Short mmCIF file of C-alpha atoms in Angstrom, two decimals:
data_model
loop_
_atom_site.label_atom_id
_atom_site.label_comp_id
_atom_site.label_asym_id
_atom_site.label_seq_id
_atom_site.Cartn_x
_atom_site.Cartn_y
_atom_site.Cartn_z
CA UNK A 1 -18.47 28.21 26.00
CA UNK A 2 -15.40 29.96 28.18
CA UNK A 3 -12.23 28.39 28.01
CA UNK A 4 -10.68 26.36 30.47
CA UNK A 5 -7.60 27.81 31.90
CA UNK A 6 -5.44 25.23 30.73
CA UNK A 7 -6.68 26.74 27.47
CA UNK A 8 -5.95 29.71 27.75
CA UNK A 9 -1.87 29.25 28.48
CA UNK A 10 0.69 30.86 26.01
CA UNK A 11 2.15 28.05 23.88
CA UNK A 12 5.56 28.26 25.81
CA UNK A 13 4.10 27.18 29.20
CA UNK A 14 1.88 24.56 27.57
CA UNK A 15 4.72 22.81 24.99
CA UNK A 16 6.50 21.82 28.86
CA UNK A 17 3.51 20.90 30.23
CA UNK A 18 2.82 18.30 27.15
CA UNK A 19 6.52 17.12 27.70
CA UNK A 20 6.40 16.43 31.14
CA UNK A 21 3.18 14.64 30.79
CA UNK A 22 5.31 12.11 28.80
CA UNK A 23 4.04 13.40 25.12
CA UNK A 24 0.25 12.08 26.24
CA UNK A 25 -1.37 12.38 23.03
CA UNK A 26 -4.72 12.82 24.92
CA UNK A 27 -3.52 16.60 25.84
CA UNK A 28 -3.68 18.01 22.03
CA UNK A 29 -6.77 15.83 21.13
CA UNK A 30 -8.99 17.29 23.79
CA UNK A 31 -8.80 20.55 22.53
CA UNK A 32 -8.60 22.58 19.39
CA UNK A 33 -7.25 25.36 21.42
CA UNK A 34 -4.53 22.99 23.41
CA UNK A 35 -3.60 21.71 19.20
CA UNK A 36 -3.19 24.83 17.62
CA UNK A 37 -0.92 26.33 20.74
CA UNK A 38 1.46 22.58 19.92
CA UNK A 39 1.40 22.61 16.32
CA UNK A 40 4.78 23.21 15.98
CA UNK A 41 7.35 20.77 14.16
CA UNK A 42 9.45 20.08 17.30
CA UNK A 43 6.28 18.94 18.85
CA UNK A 44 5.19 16.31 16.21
CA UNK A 45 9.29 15.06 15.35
CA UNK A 46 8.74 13.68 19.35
CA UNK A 47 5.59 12.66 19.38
CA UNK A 48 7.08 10.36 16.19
CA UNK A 49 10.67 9.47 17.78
CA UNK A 50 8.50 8.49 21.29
CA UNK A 51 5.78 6.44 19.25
CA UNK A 52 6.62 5.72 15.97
CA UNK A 53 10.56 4.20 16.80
CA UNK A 54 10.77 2.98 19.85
CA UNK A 55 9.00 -0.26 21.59
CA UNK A 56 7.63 1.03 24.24
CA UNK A 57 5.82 -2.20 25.65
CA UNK A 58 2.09 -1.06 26.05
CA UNK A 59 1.25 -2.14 22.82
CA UNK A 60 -2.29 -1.71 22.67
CA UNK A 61 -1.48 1.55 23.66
CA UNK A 62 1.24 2.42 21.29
CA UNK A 63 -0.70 0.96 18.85
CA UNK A 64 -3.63 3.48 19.78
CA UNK A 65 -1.36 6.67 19.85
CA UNK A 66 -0.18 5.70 16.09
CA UNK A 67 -3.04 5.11 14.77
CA UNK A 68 -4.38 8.83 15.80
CA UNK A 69 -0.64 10.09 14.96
CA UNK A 70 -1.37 9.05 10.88
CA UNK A 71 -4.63 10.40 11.29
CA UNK A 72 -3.71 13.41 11.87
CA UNK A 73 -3.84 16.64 9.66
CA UNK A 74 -0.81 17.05 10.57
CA UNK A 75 0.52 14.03 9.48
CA UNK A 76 1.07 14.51 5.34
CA UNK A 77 3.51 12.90 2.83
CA UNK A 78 5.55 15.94 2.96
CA UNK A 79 6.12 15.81 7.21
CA UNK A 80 6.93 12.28 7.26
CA UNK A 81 9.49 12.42 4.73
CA UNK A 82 11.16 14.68 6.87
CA UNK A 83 10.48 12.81 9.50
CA UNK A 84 12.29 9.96 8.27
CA UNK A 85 14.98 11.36 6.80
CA UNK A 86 15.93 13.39 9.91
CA UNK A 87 15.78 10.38 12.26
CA UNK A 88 18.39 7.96 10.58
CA UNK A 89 19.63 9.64 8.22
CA UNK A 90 23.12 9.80 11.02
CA UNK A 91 22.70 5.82 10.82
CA UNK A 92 22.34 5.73 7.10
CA UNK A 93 19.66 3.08 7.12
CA UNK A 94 15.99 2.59 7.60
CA UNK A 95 16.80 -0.47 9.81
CA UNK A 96 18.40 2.13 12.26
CA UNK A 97 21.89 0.88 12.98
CA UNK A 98 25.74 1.22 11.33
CA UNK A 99 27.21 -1.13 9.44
CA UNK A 100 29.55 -1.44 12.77
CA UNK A 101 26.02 -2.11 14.87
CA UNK A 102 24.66 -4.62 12.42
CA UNK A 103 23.56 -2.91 9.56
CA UNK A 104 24.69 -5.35 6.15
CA UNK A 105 22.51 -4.01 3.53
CA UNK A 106 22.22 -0.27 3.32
CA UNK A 107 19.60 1.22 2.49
CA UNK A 108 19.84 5.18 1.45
CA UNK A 109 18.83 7.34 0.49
CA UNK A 110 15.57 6.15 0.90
CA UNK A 111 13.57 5.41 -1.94
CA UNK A 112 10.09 7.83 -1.50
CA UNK A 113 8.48 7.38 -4.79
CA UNK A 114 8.66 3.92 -4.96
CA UNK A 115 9.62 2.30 -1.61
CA UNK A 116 9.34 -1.65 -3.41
CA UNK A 117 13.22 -0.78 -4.61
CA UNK A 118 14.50 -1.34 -0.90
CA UNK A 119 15.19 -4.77 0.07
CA UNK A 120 14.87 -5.78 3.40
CA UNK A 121 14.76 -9.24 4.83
CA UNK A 122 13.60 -11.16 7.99
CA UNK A 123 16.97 -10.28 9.68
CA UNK A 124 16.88 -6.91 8.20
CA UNK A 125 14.36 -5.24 8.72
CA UNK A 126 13.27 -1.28 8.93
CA UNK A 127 12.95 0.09 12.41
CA UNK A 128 9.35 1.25 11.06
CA UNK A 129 8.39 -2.64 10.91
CA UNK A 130 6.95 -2.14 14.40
CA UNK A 131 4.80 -0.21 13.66
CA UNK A 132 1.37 -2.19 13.96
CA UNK A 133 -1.77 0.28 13.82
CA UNK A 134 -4.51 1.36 11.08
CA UNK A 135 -3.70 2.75 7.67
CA UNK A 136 -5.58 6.20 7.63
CA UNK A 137 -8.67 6.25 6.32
CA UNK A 138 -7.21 9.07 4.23
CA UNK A 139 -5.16 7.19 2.01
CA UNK A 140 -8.08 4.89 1.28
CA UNK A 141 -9.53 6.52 -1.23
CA UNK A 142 -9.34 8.72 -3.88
CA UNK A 143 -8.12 10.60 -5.41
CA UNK A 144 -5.57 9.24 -6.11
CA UNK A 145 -2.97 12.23 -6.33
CA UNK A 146 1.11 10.67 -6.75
CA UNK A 147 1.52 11.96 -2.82
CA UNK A 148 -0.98 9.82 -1.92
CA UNK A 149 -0.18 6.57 -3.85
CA UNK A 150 3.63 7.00 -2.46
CA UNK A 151 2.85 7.24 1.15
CA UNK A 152 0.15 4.28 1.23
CA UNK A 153 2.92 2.36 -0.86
CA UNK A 154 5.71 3.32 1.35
CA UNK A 155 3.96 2.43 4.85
CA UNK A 156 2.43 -1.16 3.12
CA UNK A 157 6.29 -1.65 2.35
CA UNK A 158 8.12 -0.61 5.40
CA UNK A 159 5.32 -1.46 8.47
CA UNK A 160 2.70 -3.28 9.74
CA UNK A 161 0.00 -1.46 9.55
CA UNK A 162 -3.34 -2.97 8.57
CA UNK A 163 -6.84 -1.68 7.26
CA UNK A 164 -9.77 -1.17 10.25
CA UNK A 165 -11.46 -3.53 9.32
CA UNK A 166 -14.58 -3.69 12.10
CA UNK A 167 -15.22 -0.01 11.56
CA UNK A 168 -18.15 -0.13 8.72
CA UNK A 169 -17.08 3.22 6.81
CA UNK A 170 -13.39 2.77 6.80
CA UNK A 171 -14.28 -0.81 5.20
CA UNK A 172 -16.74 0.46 2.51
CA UNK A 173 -14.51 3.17 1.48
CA UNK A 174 -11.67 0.40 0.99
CA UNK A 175 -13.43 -1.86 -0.91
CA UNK A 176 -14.98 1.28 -3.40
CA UNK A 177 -11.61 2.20 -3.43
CA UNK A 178 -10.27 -0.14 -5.81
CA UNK A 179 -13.19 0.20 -7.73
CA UNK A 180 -12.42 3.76 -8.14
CA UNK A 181 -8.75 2.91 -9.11
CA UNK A 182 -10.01 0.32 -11.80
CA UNK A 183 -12.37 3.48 -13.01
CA UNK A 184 -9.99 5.86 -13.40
CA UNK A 185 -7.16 3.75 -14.91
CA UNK A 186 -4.77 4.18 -11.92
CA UNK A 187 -2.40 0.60 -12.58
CA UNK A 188 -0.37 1.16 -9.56
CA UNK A 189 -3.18 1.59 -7.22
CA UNK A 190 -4.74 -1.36 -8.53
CA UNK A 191 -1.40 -3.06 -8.59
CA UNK A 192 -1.47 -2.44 -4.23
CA UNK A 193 -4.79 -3.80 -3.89
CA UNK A 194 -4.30 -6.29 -6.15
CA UNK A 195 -1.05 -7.57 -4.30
CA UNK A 196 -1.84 -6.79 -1.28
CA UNK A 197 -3.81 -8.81 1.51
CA UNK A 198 -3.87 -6.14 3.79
CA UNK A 199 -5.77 -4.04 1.62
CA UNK A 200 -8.35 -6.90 1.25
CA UNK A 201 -9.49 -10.13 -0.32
CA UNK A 202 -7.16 -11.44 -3.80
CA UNK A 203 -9.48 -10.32 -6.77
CA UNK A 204 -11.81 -12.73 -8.35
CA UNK A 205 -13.97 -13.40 -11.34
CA UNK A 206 -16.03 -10.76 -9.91
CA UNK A 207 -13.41 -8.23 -9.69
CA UNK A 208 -11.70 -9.66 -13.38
CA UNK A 209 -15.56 -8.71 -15.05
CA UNK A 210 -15.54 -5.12 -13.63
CA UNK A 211 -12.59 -4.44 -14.96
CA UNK A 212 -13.42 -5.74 -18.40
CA UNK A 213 -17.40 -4.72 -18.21
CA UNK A 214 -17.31 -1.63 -16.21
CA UNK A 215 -13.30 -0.34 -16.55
CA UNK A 216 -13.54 -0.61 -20.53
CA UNK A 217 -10.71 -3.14 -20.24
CA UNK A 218 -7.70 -1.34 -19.47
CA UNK A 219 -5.44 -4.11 -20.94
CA UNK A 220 -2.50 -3.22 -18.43
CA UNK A 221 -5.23 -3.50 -15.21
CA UNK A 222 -7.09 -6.60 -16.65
CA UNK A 223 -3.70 -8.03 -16.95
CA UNK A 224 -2.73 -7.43 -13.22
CA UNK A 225 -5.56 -8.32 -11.91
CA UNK A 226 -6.27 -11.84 -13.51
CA UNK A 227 -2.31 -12.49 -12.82
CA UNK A 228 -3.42 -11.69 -9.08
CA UNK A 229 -6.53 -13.91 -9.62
CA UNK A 230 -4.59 -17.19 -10.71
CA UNK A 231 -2.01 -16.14 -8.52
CA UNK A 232 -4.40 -16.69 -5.17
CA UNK A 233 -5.92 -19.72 -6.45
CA UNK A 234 -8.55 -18.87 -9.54
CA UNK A 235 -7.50 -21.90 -11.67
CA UNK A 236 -8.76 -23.48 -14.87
CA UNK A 237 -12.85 -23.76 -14.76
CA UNK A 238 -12.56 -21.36 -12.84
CA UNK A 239 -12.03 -18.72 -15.43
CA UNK A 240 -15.12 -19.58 -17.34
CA UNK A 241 -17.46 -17.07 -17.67
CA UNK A 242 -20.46 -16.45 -20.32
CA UNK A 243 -20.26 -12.62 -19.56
CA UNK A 244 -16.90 -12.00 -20.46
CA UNK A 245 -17.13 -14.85 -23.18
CA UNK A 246 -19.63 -12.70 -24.86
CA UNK A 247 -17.89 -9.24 -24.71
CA UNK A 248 -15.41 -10.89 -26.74
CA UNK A 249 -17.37 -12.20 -29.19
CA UNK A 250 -19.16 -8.52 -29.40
CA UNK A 251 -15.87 -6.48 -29.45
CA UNK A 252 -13.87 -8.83 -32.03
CA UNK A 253 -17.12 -8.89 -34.38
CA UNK A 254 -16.56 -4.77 -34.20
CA UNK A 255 -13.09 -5.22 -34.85
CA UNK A 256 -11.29 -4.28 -31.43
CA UNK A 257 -8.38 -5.72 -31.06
CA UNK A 258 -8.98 -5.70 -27.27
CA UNK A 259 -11.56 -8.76 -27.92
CA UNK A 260 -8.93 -11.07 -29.20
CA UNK A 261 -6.58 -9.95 -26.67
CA UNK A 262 -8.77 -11.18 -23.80
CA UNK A 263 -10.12 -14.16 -25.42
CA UNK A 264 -6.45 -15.07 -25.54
CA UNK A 265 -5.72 -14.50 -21.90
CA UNK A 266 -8.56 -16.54 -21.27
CA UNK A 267 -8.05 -19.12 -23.08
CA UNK A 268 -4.63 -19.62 -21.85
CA UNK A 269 -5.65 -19.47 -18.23
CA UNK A 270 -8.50 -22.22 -18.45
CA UNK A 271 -6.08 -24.26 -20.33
CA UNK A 272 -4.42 -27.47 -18.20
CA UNK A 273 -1.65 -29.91 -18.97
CA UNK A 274 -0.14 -32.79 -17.46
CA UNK A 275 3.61 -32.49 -15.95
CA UNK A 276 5.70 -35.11 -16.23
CA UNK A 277 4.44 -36.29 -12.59
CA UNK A 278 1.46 -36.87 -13.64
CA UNK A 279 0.06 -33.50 -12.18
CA UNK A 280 -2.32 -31.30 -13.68
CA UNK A 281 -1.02 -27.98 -14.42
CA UNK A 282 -3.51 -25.11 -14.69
CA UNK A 283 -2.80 -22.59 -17.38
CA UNK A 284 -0.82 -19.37 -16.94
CA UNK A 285 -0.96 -16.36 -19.44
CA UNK A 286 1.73 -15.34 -21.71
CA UNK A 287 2.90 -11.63 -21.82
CA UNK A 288 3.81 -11.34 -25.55
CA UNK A 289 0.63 -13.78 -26.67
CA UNK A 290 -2.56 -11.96 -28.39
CA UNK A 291 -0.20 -8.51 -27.86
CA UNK A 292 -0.73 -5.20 -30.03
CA UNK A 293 0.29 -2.06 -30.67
CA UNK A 294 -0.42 0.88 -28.94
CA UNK A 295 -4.10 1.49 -30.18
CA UNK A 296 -5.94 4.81 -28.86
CA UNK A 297 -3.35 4.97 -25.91
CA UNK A 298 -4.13 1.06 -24.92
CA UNK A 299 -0.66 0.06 -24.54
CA UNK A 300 -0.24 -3.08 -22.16
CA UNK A 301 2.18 -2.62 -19.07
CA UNK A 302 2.73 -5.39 -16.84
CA UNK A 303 4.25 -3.96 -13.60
CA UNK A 304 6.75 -6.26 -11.62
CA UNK A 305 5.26 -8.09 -8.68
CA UNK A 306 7.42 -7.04 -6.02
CA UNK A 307 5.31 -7.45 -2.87
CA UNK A 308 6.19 -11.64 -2.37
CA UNK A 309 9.17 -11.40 -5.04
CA UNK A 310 12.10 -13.42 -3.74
CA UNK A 311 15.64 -11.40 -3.95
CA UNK A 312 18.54 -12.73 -6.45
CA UNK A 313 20.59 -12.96 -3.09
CA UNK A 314 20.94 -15.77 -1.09
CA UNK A 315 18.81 -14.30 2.06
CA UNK A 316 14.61 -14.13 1.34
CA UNK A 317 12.94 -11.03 0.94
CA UNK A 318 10.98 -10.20 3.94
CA UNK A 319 6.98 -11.24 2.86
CA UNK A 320 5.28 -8.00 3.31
#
């Protein structure tokens, strides 16, 4: 098929013409020809600064135009840390503003690797909080490289964004994709599903008896995820189950320490106790109870719960 002529301009007549059309993110998508001639990082820093920082009151359609900018190839862990770093990095905080314009928390450098260490709060919040479109499909699913872990983290922590959840695929690959996680023994992708509602439903009895059944009970995972559980409302009967009653029974008659362990945890959780009002307290596990010694590299890490944690300052973290 011949190219149309717009096609066939040099890449220094069409990078003005994609300007003056006001960055219309249509222009690169409707050709592969038109994309390759604006692939250039100058190009994709504005398309970012226009849609990704400002509020440009067309939401649906701002909304639209970031959800195809993460989308894109273009788009990696690598580019946005630039990105980022270049745009307020003269403002020395992600919230975008000088401690003269507002700014009475900083926070830089920011944290890439593990973007839970930044506190913001309702009245301080990163610019990137406005940002309200789809998580990539890409970073639903394995695997589950470090890049890729940090970037879904760091986007859950610092915007809006949300899964798609009416498109079939993109919701069957998010729901095998903590499956995977549990699988493969990846705690701090289970830990963002787990603790995250965007990312899906709170785990449940269901989710607790893959783990054990299927995941070989990765103490540090089964941990998380029944602390998730009882967290969103799996309380006392609850918790009683003759399939993972039974796996204990099998694993402690063949001496595995990891039977005890659980029937420990469960027992403690489908415990209850009266307070001293008269109300009935469900049961809540104990880190240290029914604990061992690294056996065969099953050594049990409980990773902080950050996501709804409330700061030692007087102002509340901002529920993310």
């Amino acid at each position: 098929m011949a190219l149309a002529p717009i096609e066939l301009l040099p890449a220094e007549l069409l990078q003005p013409i994609f300007f003056l059309s006001d960055m219309n993110i249509a222009l690169p998508h409707s050709s592969h020809h038109i994309a390759a001639k604006l692939a250039h990082d100058y190009c994709y820093r504005a398309i970012c600064t226009k849609y990704l920082t400002t509020n440009l009151n067309t939401r649906v359609k701002q909304s639209t135009t970031q959800t195809k900018i993460f989308a894109s190839k273009w788009m990696t862990w690598e580019f946005f840390k630039s990105f980022v770093t270049k745009a307020w990095e003269d403002k020395g905080c992600l919230c975008g503003k000088t401690k003269y314009e507002g700014c009475y928390d900083k926070q830089w450098p920011p944290n890439f690797e593990d973007a839970t260490t930044m506190l913001f709060t309702r009245s301080h919040l990163p610019v990137l909080s406005f940002v309200k479109c789809r998580i990539p499909v890409k970073l639903l699913h394995g695997p589950w490289t470090p890049e890729k872990t940090q970037f879904l983290r760091f986007l859950l922590w610092t915007t809006a964004m949300t899964v798609d959840w009416a498109d079939h695929e993109t919701r069957k690959l998010t729901l095998e994709a903590k499956k995977e996680a549990v699988l493969t023994g990846n705690l701090e992708v289970v830990g963002l599903f787990n603790h995250n509602r965007r990312l899906g439903r709170a785990p449940n009895l269901s989710m607790v008896r893959f783990a054990v059944l299927e995941g070989d009970c990765n103490r540090s995972i089964v941990y998380d995820t029944m602390a998730a559980a009882r967290t969103w409302s799996l309380r006392g009967n609850g918790w009683n189950d003759e399939g993972l009653d039974k796996w204990c029974e099998e694993r402690i008659k063949n001496r595995d320490p990891k039977g005890d362990w659980l029937k420990v945890k469960l027992q403690e959780l489908r415990a209850t106790k009266l307070s001293n009002g008269g109300h009935v307290m469900p049961g809540q596990m104990q880190p240290k109870t029914g604990d061992y010694d690294d056996v065969d590299g099953d050594k049990l890490v409980i990773a902080p719960l950050k996501w709804n944690q409330v700061s030692i300052s007087k102002y509340r973290t901002w529920n993310w």
